[in-house]
GROMACS .gro file of C-alpha atoms in nm:
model
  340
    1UNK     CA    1   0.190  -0.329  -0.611
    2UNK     CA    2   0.034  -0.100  -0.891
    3UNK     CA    3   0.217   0.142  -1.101
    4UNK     CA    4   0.000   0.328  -1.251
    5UNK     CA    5  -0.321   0.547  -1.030
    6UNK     CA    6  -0.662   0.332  -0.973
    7UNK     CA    7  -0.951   0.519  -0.815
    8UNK     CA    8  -1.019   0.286  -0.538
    9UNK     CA    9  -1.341   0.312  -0.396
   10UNK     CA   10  -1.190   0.331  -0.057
   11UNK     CA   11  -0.909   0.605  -0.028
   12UNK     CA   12  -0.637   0.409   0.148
   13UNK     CA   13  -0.503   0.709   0.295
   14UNK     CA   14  -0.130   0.804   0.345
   15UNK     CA   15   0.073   0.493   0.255
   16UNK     CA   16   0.382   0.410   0.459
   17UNK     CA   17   0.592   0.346   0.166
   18UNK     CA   18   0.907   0.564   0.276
   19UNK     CA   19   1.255   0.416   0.336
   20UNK     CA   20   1.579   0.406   0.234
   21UNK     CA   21   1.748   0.110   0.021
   22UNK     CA   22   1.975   0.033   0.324
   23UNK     CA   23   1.657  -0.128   0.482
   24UNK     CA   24   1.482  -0.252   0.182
   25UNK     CA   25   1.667  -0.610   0.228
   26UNK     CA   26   1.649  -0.673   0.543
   27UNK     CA   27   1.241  -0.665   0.560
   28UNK     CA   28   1.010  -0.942   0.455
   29UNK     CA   29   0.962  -1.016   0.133
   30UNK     CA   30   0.642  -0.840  -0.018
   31UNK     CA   31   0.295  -1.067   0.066
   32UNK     CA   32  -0.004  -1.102   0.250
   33UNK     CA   33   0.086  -1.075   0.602
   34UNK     CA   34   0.324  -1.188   0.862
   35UNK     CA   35   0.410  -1.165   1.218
   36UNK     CA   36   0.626  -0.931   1.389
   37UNK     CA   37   0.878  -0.977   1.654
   38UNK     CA   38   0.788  -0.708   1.928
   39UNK     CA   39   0.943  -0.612   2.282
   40UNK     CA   40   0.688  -0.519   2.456
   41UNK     CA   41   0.783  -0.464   2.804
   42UNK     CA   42   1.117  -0.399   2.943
   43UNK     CA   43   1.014  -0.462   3.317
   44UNK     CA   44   0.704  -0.466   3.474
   45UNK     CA   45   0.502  -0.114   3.414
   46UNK     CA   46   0.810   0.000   3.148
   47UNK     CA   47   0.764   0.024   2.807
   48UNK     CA   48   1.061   0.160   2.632
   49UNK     CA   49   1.024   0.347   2.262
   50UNK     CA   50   1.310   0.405   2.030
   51UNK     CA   51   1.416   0.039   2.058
   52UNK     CA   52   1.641  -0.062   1.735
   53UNK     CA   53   1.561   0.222   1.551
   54UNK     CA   54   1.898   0.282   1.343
   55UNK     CA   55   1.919   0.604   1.481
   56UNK     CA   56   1.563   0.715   1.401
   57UNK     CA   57   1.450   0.797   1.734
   58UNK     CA   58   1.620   0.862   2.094
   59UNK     CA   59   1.528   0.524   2.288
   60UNK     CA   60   1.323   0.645   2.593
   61UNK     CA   61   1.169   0.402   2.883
   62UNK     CA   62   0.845   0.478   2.972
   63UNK     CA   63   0.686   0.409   3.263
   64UNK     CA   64   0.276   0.269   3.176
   65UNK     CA   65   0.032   0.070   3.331
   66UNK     CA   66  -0.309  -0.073   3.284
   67UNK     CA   67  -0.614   0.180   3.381
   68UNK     CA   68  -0.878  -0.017   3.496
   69UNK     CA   69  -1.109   0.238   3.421
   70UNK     CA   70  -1.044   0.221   3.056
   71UNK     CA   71  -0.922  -0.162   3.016
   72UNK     CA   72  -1.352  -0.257   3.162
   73UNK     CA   73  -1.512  -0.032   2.806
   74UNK     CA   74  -1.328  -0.318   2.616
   75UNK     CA   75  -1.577  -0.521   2.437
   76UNK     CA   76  -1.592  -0.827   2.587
   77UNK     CA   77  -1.449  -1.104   2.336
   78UNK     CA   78  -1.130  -0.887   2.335
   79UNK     CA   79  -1.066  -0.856   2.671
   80UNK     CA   80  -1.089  -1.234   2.775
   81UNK     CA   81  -0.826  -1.288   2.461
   82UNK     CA   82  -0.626  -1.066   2.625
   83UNK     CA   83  -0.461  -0.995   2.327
   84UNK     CA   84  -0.488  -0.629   2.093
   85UNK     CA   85  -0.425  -0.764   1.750
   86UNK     CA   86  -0.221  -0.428   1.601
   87UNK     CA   87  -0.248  -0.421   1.184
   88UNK     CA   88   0.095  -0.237   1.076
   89UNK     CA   89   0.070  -0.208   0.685
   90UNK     CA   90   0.419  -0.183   0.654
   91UNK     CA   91   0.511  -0.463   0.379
   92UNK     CA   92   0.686  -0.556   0.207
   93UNK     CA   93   1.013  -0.193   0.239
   94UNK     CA   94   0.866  -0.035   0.578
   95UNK     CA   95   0.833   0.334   0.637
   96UNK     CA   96   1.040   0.434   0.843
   97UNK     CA   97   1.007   0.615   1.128
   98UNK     CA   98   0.678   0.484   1.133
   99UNK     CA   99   0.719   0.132   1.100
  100UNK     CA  100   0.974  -0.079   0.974
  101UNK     CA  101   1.245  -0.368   1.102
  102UNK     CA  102   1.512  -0.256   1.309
  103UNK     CA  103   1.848  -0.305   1.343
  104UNK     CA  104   1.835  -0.596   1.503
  105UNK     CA  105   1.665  -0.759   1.119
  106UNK     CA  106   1.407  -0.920   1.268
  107UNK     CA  107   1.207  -0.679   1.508
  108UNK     CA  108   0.888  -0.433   1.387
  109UNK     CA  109   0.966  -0.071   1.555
  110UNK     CA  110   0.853   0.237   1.445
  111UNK     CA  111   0.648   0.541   1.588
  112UNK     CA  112   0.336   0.370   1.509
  113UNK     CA  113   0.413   0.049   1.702
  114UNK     CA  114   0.533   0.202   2.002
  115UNK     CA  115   0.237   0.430   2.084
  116UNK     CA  116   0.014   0.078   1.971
  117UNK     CA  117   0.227  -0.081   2.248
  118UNK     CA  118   0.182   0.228   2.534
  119UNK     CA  119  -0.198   0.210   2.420
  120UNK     CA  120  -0.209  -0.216   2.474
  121UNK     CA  121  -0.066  -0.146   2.786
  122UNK     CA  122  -0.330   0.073   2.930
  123UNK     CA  123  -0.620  -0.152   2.811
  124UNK     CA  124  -0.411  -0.446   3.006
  125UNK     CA  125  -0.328  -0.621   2.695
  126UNK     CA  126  -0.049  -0.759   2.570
  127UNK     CA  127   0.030  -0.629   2.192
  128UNK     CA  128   0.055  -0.882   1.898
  129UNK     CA  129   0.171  -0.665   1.592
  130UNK     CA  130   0.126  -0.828   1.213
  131UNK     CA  131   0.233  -0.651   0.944
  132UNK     CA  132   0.068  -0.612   0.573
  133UNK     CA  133   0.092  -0.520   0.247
  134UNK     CA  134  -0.109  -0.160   0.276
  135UNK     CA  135  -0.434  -0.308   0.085
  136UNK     CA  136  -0.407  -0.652   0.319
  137UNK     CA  137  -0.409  -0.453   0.627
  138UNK     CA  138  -0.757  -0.370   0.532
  139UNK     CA  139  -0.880  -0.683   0.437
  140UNK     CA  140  -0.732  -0.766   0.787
  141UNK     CA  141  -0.930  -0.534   0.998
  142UNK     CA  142  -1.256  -0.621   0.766
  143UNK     CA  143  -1.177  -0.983   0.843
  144UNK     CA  144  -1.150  -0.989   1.196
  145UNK     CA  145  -0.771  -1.125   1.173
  146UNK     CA  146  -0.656  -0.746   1.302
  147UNK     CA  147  -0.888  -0.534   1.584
  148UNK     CA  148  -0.710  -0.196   1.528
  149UNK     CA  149  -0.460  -0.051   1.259
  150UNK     CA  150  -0.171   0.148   1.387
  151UNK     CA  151  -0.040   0.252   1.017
  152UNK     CA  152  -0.065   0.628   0.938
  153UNK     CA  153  -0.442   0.589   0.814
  154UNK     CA  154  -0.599   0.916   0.763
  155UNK     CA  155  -0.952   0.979   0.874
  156UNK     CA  156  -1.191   1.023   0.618
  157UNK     CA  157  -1.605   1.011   0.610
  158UNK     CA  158  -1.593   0.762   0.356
  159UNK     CA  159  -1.401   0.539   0.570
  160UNK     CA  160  -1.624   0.602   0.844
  161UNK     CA  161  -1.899   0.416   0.653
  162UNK     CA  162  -1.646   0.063   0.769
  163UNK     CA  163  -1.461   0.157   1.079
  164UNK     CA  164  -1.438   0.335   1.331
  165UNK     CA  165  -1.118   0.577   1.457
  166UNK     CA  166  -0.934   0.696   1.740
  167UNK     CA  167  -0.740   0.994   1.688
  168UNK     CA  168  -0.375   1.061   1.742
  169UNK     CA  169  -0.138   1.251   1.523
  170UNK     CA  170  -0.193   1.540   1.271
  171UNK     CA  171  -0.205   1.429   0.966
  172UNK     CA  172   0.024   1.652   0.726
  173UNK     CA  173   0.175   1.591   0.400
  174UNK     CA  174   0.486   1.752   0.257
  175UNK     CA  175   0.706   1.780  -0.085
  176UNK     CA  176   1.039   1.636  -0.039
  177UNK     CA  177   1.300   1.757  -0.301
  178UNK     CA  178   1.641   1.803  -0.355
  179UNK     CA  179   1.822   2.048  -0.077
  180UNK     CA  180   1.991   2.181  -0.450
  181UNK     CA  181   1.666   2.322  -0.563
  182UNK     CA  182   1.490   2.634  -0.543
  183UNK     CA  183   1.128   2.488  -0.536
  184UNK     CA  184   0.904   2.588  -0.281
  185UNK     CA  185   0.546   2.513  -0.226
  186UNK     CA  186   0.369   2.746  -0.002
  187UNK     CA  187  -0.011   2.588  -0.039
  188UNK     CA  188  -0.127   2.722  -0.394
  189UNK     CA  189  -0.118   2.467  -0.639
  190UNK     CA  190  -0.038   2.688  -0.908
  191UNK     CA  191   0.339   2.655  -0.786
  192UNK     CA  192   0.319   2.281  -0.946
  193UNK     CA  193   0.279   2.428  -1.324
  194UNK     CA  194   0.588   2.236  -1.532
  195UNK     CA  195   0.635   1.995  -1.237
  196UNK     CA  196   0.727   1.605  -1.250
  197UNK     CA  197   0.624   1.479  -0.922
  198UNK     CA  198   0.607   1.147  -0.759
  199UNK     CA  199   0.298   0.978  -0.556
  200UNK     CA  200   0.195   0.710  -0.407
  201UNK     CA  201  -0.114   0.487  -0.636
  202UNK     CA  202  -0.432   0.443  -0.456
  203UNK     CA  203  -0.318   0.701  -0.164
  204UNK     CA  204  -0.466   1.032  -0.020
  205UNK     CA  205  -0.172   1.206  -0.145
  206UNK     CA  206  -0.272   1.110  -0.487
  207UNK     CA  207  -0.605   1.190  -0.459
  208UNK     CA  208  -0.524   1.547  -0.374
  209UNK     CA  209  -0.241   1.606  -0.653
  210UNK     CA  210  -0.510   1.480  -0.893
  211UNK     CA  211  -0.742   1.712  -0.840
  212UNK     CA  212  -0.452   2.024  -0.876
  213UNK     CA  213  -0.343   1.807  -1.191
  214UNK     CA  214  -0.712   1.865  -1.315
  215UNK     CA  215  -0.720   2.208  -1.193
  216UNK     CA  216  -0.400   2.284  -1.401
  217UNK     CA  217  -0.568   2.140  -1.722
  218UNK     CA  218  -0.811   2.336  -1.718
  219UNK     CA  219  -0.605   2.645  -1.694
  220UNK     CA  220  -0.378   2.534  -1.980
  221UNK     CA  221  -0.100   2.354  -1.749
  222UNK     CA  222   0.084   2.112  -1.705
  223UNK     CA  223   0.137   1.921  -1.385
  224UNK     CA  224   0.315   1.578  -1.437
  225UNK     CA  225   0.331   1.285  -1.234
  226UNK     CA  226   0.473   0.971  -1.214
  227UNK     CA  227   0.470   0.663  -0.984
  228UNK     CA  228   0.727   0.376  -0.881
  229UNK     CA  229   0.751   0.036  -0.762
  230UNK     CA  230   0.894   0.137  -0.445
  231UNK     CA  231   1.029   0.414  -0.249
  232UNK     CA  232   1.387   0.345  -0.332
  233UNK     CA  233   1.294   0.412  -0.681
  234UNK     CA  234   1.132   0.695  -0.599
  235UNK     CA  235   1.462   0.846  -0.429
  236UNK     CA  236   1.678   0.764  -0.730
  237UNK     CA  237   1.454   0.901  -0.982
  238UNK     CA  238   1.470   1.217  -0.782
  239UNK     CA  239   1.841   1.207  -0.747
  240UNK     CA  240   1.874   1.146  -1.077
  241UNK     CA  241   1.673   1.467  -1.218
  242UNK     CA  242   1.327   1.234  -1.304
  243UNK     CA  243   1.137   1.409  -1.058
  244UNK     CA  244   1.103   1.753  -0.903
  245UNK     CA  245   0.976   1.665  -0.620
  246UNK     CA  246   0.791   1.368  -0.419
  247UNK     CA  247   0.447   1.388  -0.193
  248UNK     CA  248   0.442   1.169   0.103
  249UNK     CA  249   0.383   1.139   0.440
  250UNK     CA  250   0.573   1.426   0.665
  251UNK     CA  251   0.692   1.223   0.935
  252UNK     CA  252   0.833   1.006   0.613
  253UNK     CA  253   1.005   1.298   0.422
  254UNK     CA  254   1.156   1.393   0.773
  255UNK     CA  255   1.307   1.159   0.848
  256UNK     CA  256   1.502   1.072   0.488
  257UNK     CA  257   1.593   1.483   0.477
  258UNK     CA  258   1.820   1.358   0.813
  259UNK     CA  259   1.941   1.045   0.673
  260UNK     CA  260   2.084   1.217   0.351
  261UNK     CA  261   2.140   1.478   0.484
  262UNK     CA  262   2.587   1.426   0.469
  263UNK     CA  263   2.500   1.322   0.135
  264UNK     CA  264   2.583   1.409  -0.207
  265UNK     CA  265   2.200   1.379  -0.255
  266UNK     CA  266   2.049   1.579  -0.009
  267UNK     CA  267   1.701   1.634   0.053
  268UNK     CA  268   1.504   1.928   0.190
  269UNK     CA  269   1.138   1.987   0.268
  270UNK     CA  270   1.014   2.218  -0.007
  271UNK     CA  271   0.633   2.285   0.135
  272UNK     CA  272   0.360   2.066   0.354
  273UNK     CA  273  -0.008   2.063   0.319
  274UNK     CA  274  -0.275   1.948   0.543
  275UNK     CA  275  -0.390   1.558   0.441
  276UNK     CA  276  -0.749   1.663   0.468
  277UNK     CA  277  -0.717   1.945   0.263
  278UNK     CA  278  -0.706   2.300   0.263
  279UNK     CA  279  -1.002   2.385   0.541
  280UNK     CA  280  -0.940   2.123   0.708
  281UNK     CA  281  -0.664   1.961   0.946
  282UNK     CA  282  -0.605   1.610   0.906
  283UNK     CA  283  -0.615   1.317   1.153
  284UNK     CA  284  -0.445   1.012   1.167
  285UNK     CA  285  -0.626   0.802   1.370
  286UNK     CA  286  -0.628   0.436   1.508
  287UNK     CA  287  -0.879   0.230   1.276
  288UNK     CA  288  -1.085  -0.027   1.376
  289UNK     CA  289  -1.392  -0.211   1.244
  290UNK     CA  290  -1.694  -0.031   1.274
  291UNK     CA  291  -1.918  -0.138   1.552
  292UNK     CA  292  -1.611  -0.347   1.665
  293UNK     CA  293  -1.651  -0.076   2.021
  294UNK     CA  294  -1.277  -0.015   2.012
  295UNK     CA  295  -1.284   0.324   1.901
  296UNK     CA  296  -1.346   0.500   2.273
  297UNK     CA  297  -1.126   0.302   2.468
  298UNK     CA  298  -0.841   0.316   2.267
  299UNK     CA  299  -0.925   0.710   2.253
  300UNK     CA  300  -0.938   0.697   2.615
  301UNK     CA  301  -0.611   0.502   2.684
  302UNK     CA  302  -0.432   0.800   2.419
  303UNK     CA  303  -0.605   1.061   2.609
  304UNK     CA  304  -0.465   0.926   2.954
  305UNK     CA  305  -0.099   0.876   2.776
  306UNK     CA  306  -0.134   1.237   2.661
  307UNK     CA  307  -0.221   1.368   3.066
  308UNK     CA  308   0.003   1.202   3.188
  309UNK     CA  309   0.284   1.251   2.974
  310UNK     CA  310   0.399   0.906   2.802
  311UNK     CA  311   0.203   1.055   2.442
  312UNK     CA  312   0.431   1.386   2.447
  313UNK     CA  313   0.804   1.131   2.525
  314UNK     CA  314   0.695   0.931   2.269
  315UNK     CA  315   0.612   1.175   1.988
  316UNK     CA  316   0.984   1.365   2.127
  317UNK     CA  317   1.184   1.033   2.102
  318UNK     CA  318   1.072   0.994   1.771
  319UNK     CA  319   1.092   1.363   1.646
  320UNK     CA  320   0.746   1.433   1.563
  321UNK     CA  321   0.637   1.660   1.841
  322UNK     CA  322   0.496   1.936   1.559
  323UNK     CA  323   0.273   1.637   1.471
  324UNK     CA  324   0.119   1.669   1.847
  325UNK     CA  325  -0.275   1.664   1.876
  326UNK     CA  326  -0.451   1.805   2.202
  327UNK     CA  327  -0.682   1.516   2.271
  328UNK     CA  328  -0.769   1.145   2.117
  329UNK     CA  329  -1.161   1.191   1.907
  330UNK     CA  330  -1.357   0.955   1.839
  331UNK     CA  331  -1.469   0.983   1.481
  332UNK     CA  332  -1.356   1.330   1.443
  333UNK     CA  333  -1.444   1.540   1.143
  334UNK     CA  334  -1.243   1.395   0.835
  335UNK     CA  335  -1.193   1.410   0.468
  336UNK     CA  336  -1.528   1.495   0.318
  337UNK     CA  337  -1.670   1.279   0.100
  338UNK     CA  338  -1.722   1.507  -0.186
  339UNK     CA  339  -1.359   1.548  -0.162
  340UNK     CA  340  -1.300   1.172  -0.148
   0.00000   0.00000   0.00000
């Protein structure tokens, strides 16, 4: 993994690179790809959520079935597999709650699995989940070795010249720092003046704390920031005084302000900012090739979870209801590209 920022030409979006050291050794050592162990049905027309999630999310059965309607758009190679091939870029620490392995050392849950799972289910499929080192995943879906990435990837126009998306969560970004300081960042980047903070390389969060680095410059100040080899590093540097403050993923920060939160080293959410920036909300959205003809009936089997119910349990059993969306797009409005 790099240290130090690259401009990519492809924005990878939002990394899930959150966690705690407690999980870092049980996961898979850092590498291409592997396999992971998923439940995916509990009985027939049950999938449950929550499964193994060290306290993460409330486990919830749910009941799901396939939707004929939806399962015949499937292109056709994919439906006689009968398989949805779910990328989860998730090597080699997990995010958690998005993705990572559960108690249990050996089995992928997360947020981002289970609605992949409720979303197989509907097209009549039966989920195969293989996890990735973030730039892997898209070498994976480019490849053919993945049909759809389930990983907290932000929708963005340049992105749209590869694949294609399905919408499903907002896509919001927030400062996580410690509950002991008196930071606050209330959208104007001005508040970052004489700050250390820590990103993600090669991310969307980067990109955007770039450009207020830049912004700063040019007004005389100084915005410093600093990466890691992991998130665990990340949390000790910030601990430790290193840092100010680190931009990641919401759901991320989240969920590590309630795991410390009976800790000498407390956390707090100091601000949040839209990943898509300022006029524009952001999406993360299901990512498949382009042309693959995923996109709308994946949209469609979120849009019927979201009627009927199953979309609103799961996003409550994980505690990430603010990160609702009204309906599944396809190819909705993203990061523009002259802000890519």
């Amino acid at each position: 993994m790099p240290v130090h920022p690259s401009r990519r030409s492809l924005i990878r979006g939002i990394t899930a690179a959150t966690t705690v050291a407690t999980l870092a050794g049980g996961l898979a050592a850092c590498g291409g790809d592997s396999d992971a162990a998923t439940r995916t049905t509990d009985s027939a027309g049950t999938v449950t959520v929550g499964r193994l999630s060290n306290g993460a999310a409330k486990e919830t059965a749910l009941k799901v079935a396939e939707v004929k309607s939806i399962s015949a758009e499937l292109p056709a190679a994919v439906k006689k597999s009968g398989k949805l091939v779910i990328g989860s870029g998730t090597l080699p620490s997990g995010s958690p709650p998005l993705g990572f392995v559960g108690s249990d050392q050996k089995t992928l849950t997360g947020s981002e699995t289970d609605l992949a799972r409720l979303v197989a289910v509907v097209l009549g499929l039966e989920p195969e989940v293989k996890r990735f080192t973030w730039e892997n995943l898209f070498v994976g879906i480019d490849s053919g070795k993945v049909n759809v990435g389930f990983s907290n990837i932000t929708d963005t126009e340049e992105r749209k010249q590869k694949y294609e998306f399905a919408s499903y969560r907002k896509d919001d970004l927030a400062f996580e720092t410690l509950k002991t300081s008196k930071w606050t960042f209330d959208g104007d980047y001005e508040a970052l003046a004489g700050k250390t903070v820590s990103v993600g390389a090669g991310t969307n969060q980067e990109r955007i704390l770039l450009e207020w680095q830049a912004k700063l410059k040019k007004e005389g100040k100084k915005l410093t920031i600093k990466y890691f080899q992991d998130t665990p590093s990340i949390y000790l540097a910030l601990a430790s005084g290193k840092i100010d403050a680190y931009l990641g993923p919401s759901p991320n920060s989240s969920y590590h302000v309630t795991q410390t939160a009976s800790t000498p080293n407390a956390t707090r959410i100091a601000g949040q900012y839209s990943g898509a920036g300022e006029t524009l909300q952001g999406l993360i959205a299901a990512t498949a090739k382009k042309g693959s003809g995923l996109a709308k009936p994946i949209a469609d089997a979120i849009n019927h979870l979201i009627d009927n119910g199953q979309y609103a349990k799961w996003l409550t059993a994980w505690n990430l209801s603010n990160d609702a969306v009204s309906k599944s797009e396809v190819n909705p409005p993203g990061l523009p590209l002259d802000n890519s």
